[in-house]
Amino acid sequence: MTSLSRARVARRIAAGAAYGGGGIGLLGAATVGVVLAEVQLAKRQVGNGHSPHPPSADGLYGYVYAGSEEPLRLTMLGDSTAAGQGVHRARQTPGALLASGLAAVAERPVRLRNVALPGAQSDDLDRQVAVVLGEPEGVPDVCVIMVGANDVTHRMLATRSVRHLSAAVRRLRTAGAEVVVGTCPDLGTIEPVQQPLRWLARRASRQLAAAQTIGTVEQGGRTVSLGDLLGPEFAANPRELFGPDNYHPSAEGYATAAMAVLPTVCATLGLWPAEEERPDVSRREGFLPVARAAAEAASEAGTEVTAAMPTGPRAPWALLKRRRRHRVPATDPSPTTTREPSA
């Protein structure tokens, strides 16, 4: 499928989400029987993973900076990827990695709260946002949402999926929080998954990721494409589960995802170098109609999309960026910059 075709599909899904349309499924009904058979085969090949309950990483990071300023508040929402399912230690979860990295960049403590639920689909974001906005500490400075894999494997209508995500972003932005969405990963990269499920999973994942980007950007959030970032980690760690209920990267997989998301989290808070906020032609960055930017981002992991010019021939427009990544430690955080809470 070409970039223009993906853009048209993503725009159609996003429009259906905004105006109450339906009928656009992530997997066609005619393929459901084949897909379910392939899912069961993939589950037997990949195994059932481990650590059904992700370690709790809530707490204060950047402890060395405590007392200098009030902590920044980072909240994670979404599914098992956001929760950190599949790793043994709190410091290996994406929330802990992002909090540690944000504290180091900001030179300021960061308080992490994670309300993500393993196995959640996008319709659980309504509940999660209510929990976040009901916290006595107030609205977080920035929220990171990772969701979508379970929507694909459960064959949720793409329009419904995007509608729930867009509503969550809108509520959080209206309350005053910055929002970064890590879009649906490319489930077709998982090696034990055979054809035709691999092709179908890749197509559905990328369609959803592009539509998620449109819905998020139109509500004032930013997205980072996770795409096939996690594919090599699944190939190297075949014990991790791919199936209808779970999505478990390895510790290195989470570090890879956090490394891609961290620059955008910092940029939303004004903490990234100003020169990097301008589009760099040498990295193929620039302004595009949002549907085109969304389609390109879905095909290239680590790509950021944020709202730009509000008008144009095919408004709205967006800025597509390929930020330079800074390594996020996947092992013990440095004692000079972070202090890990007890799990």
PDB file of N, CA, C and O in Angstrom, residues 77-79 120-131 145-147 151 161 164-169 171-172 212:
ATOM      1  N   LEU A  77      -0.430   5.841  30.611  1.00  0.00           N
ATOM      2  CA  LEU A  77      -1.741   5.242  30.394  1.00  0.00           C
ATOM      3  C   LEU A  77      -1.639   4.264  29.227  1.00  0.00           C
ATOM      4  O   LEU A  77      -0.739   4.368  28.397  1.00  0.00           O
ATOM      5  N   GLY A  78      -2.592   3.319  29.171  1.00  0.00           N
ATOM      6  CA  GLY A  78      -2.628   2.417  28.035  1.00  0.00           C
ATOM      7  C   GLY A  78      -2.725   0.960  28.420  1.00  0.00           C
ATOM      8  O   GLY A  78      -3.413   0.596  29.372  1.00  0.00           O
ATOM      9  N   ASP A  79      -1.989   0.119  27.663  1.00  0.00           N
ATOM     10  CA  ASP A  79      -2.095  -1.328  27.812  1.00  0.00           C
ATOM     11  C   ASP A  79      -0.843  -1.909  28.464  1.00  0.00           C
ATOM     12  O   ASP A  79      -0.110  -1.214  29.177  1.00  0.00           O
ATOM     13  N   ALA A 120      -5.555  -4.090  28.256  1.00  0.00           N
ATOM     14  CA  ALA A 120      -6.536  -3.042  27.970  1.00  0.00           C
ATOM     15  C   ALA A 120      -6.618  -2.748  26.484  1.00  0.00           C
ATOM     16  O   ALA A 120      -5.627  -2.820  25.756  1.00  0.00           O
ATOM     17  N   GLN A 121      -7.813  -2.408  26.053  1.00  0.00           N
ATOM     18  CA  GLN A 121      -8.039  -1.863  24.733  1.00  0.00           C
ATOM     19  C   GLN A 121      -8.312  -0.362  24.880  1.00  0.00           C
ATOM     20  O   GLN A 121      -8.390   0.165  25.991  1.00  0.00           O
ATOM     21  N   SER A 122      -8.474   0.319  23.758  1.00  0.00           N
ATOM     22  CA  SER A 122      -8.618   1.771  23.814  1.00  0.00           C
ATOM     23  C   SER A 122      -9.852   2.221  24.581  1.00  0.00           C
ATOM     24  O   SER A 122      -9.874   3.333  25.108  1.00  0.00           O
ATOM     25  N   ASP A 123     -10.880   1.374  24.651  1.00  0.00           N
ATOM     26  CA  ASP A 123     -12.073   1.791  25.382  1.00  0.00           C
ATOM     27  C   ASP A 123     -11.837   1.879  26.883  1.00  0.00           C
ATOM     28  O   ASP A 123     -12.638   2.482  27.605  1.00  0.00           O
ATOM     29  N   ASP A 124     -10.725   1.320  27.386  1.00  0.00           N
ATOM     30  CA  ASP A 124     -10.415   1.453  28.812  1.00  0.00           C
ATOM     31  C   ASP A 124      -9.790   2.811  29.132  1.00  0.00           C
ATOM     32  O   ASP A 124      -9.666   3.173  30.298  1.00  0.00           O
ATOM     33  N   LEU A 125      -9.409   3.566  28.105  1.00  0.00           N
ATOM     34  CA  LEU A 125      -8.820   4.878  28.353  1.00  0.00           C
ATOM     35  C   LEU A 125      -9.797   5.823  29.034  1.00  0.00           C
ATOM     36  O   LEU A 125      -9.387   6.710  29.789  1.00  0.00           O
ATOM     37  N   ASP A 126     -11.092   5.650  28.782  1.00  0.00           N
ATOM     38  CA  ASP A 126     -12.086   6.489  29.464  1.00  0.00           C
ATOM     39  C   ASP A 126     -11.930   6.373  30.974  1.00  0.00           C
ATOM     40  O   ASP A 126     -11.902   7.377  31.697  1.00  0.00           O
ATOM     41  N   ARG A 127     -11.826   5.133  31.451  1.00  0.00           N
ATOM     42  CA  ARG A 127     -11.658   4.894  32.887  1.00  0.00           C
ATOM     43  C   ARG A 127     -10.312   5.411  33.378  1.00  0.00           C
ATOM     44  O   ARG A 127     -10.226   6.052  34.432  1.00  0.00           O
ATOM     45  N   GLN A 128      -9.254   5.143  32.622  1.00  0.00           N
ATOM     46  CA  GLN A 128      -7.922   5.555  33.051  1.00  0.00           C
ATOM     47  C   GLN A 128      -7.809   7.076  33.156  1.00  0.00           C
ATOM     48  O   GLN A 128      -7.205   7.601  34.102  1.00  0.00           O
ATOM     49  N   VAL A 129      -8.379   7.789  32.203  1.00  0.00           N
ATOM     50  CA  VAL A 129      -8.328   9.253  32.255  1.00  0.00           C
ATOM     51  C   VAL A 129      -9.094   9.761  33.466  1.00  0.00           C
ATOM     52  O   VAL A 129      -8.665  10.711  34.139  1.00  0.00           O
ATOM     53  N   ALA A 130     -10.221   9.132  33.774  1.00  0.00           N
ATOM     54  CA  ALA A 130     -10.984   9.544  34.960  1.00  0.00           C
ATOM     55  C   ALA A 130     -10.148   9.382  36.226  1.00  0.00           C
ATOM     56  O   ALA A 130     -10.177  10.236  37.118  1.00  0.00           O
ATOM     57  N   VAL A 131      -9.380   8.289  36.301  1.00  0.00           N
ATOM     58  CA  VAL A 131      -8.494   8.085  37.451  1.00  0.00           C
ATOM     59  C   VAL A 131      -7.439   9.184  37.509  1.00  0.00           C
ATOM     60  O   VAL A 131      -7.186   9.778  38.573  1.00  0.00           O
ATOM     61  N   ILE A 145       0.673   7.849  26.458  1.00  0.00           N
ATOM     62  CA  ILE A 145      -0.294   6.780  26.199  1.00  0.00           C
ATOM     63  C   ILE A 145       0.308   5.809  25.194  1.00  0.00           C
ATOM     64  O   ILE A 145       0.785   6.222  24.141  1.00  0.00           O
ATOM     65  N   MET A 146       0.301   4.518  25.527  1.00  0.00           N
ATOM     66  CA  MET A 146       0.698   3.475  24.592  1.00  0.00           C
ATOM     67  C   MET A 146      -0.452   2.479  24.514  1.00  0.00           C
ATOM     68  O   MET A 146      -0.761   1.814  25.505  1.00  0.00           O
ATOM     69  N   VAL A 147      -1.085   2.383  23.356  1.00  0.00           N
ATOM     70  CA  VAL A 147      -2.275   1.548  23.235  1.00  0.00           C
ATOM     71  C   VAL A 147      -2.487   1.202  21.767  1.00  0.00           C
ATOM     72  O   VAL A 147      -2.000   1.907  20.876  1.00  0.00           O
ATOM     73  N   ASP A 151      -6.349  -3.777  20.433  1.00  0.00           N
ATOM     74  CA  ASP A 151      -7.444  -3.428  19.539  1.00  0.00           C
ATOM     75  C   ASP A 151      -7.333  -4.232  18.250  1.00  0.00           C
ATOM     76  O   ASP A 151      -8.338  -4.693  17.704  1.00  0.00           O
ATOM     77  N   SER A 161     -11.826   2.518  18.044  1.00  0.00           N
ATOM     78  CA  SER A 161     -10.529   2.630  18.711  1.00  0.00           C
ATOM     79  C   SER A 161     -10.036   4.072  18.723  1.00  0.00           C
ATOM     80  O   SER A 161      -9.654   4.612  19.761  1.00  0.00           O
ATOM     81  N   HIS A 164     -12.069   6.553  21.003  1.00  0.00           N
ATOM     82  CA  HIS A 164     -11.731   6.518  22.427  1.00  0.00           C
ATOM     83  C   HIS A 164     -10.391   7.217  22.689  1.00  0.00           C
ATOM     84  O   HIS A 164     -10.250   7.956  23.679  1.00  0.00           O
ATOM     85  N   LEU A 165      -9.412   6.976  21.832  1.00  0.00           N
ATOM     86  CA  LEU A 165      -8.118   7.629  22.025  1.00  0.00           C
ATOM     87  C   LEU A 165      -8.240   9.137  21.877  1.00  0.00           C
ATOM     88  O   LEU A 165      -7.694   9.899  22.697  1.00  0.00           O
ATOM     89  N   SER A 166      -8.945   9.594  20.860  1.00  0.00           N
ATOM     90  CA  SER A 166      -9.105  11.038  20.647  1.00  0.00           C
ATOM     91  C   SER A 166      -9.793  11.685  21.838  1.00  0.00           C
ATOM     92  O   SER A 166      -9.410  12.783  22.269  1.00  0.00           O
ATOM     93  N   ALA A 167     -10.813  11.022  22.371  1.00  0.00           N
ATOM     94  CA  ALA A 167     -11.520  11.568  23.533  1.00  0.00           C
ATOM     95  C   ALA A 167     -10.595  11.666  24.738  1.00  0.00           C
ATOM     96  O   ALA A 167     -10.636  12.647  25.495  1.00  0.00           O
ATOM     97  N   ALA A 168      -9.741  10.657  24.927  1.00  0.00           N
ATOM     98  CA  ALA A 168      -8.800  10.680  26.048  1.00  0.00           C
ATOM     99  C   ALA A 168      -7.812  11.836  25.902  1.00  0.00           C
ATOM    100  O   ALA A 168      -7.539  12.567  26.871  1.00  0.00           O
ATOM    101  N   VAL A 169      -7.269  12.002  24.699  1.00  0.00           N
ATOM    102  CA  VAL A 169      -6.328  13.101  24.470  1.00  0.00           C
ATOM    103  C   VAL A 169      -7.012  14.441  24.702  1.00  0.00           C
ATOM    104  O   VAL A 169      -6.448  15.338  25.340  1.00  0.00           O
ATOM    105  N   ARG A 171      -9.597  15.186  26.615  1.00  0.00           N
ATOM    106  CA  ARG A 171      -9.860  15.433  28.041  1.00  0.00           C
ATOM    107  C   ARG A 171      -8.587  15.831  28.779  1.00  0.00           C
ATOM    108  O   ARG A 171      -8.593  16.746  29.611  1.00  0.00           O
ATOM    109  N   LEU A 172      -7.495  15.138  28.477  1.00  0.00           N
ATOM    110  CA  LEU A 172      -6.232  15.455  29.152  1.00  0.00           C
ATOM    111  C   LEU A 172      -5.699  16.817  28.740  1.00  0.00           C
ATOM    112  O   LEU A 172      -5.208  17.592  29.579  1.00  0.00           O
ATOM    113  N   GLN A 212      -4.578   6.770  14.529  1.00  0.00           N
ATOM    114  CA  GLN A 212      -4.314   7.285  15.879  1.00  0.00           C
ATOM    115  C   GLN A 212      -3.590   8.625  15.817  1.00  0.00           C
ATOM    116  O   GLN A 212      -3.863   9.531  16.605  1.00  0.00           O
TER     117      GLN A 212
END
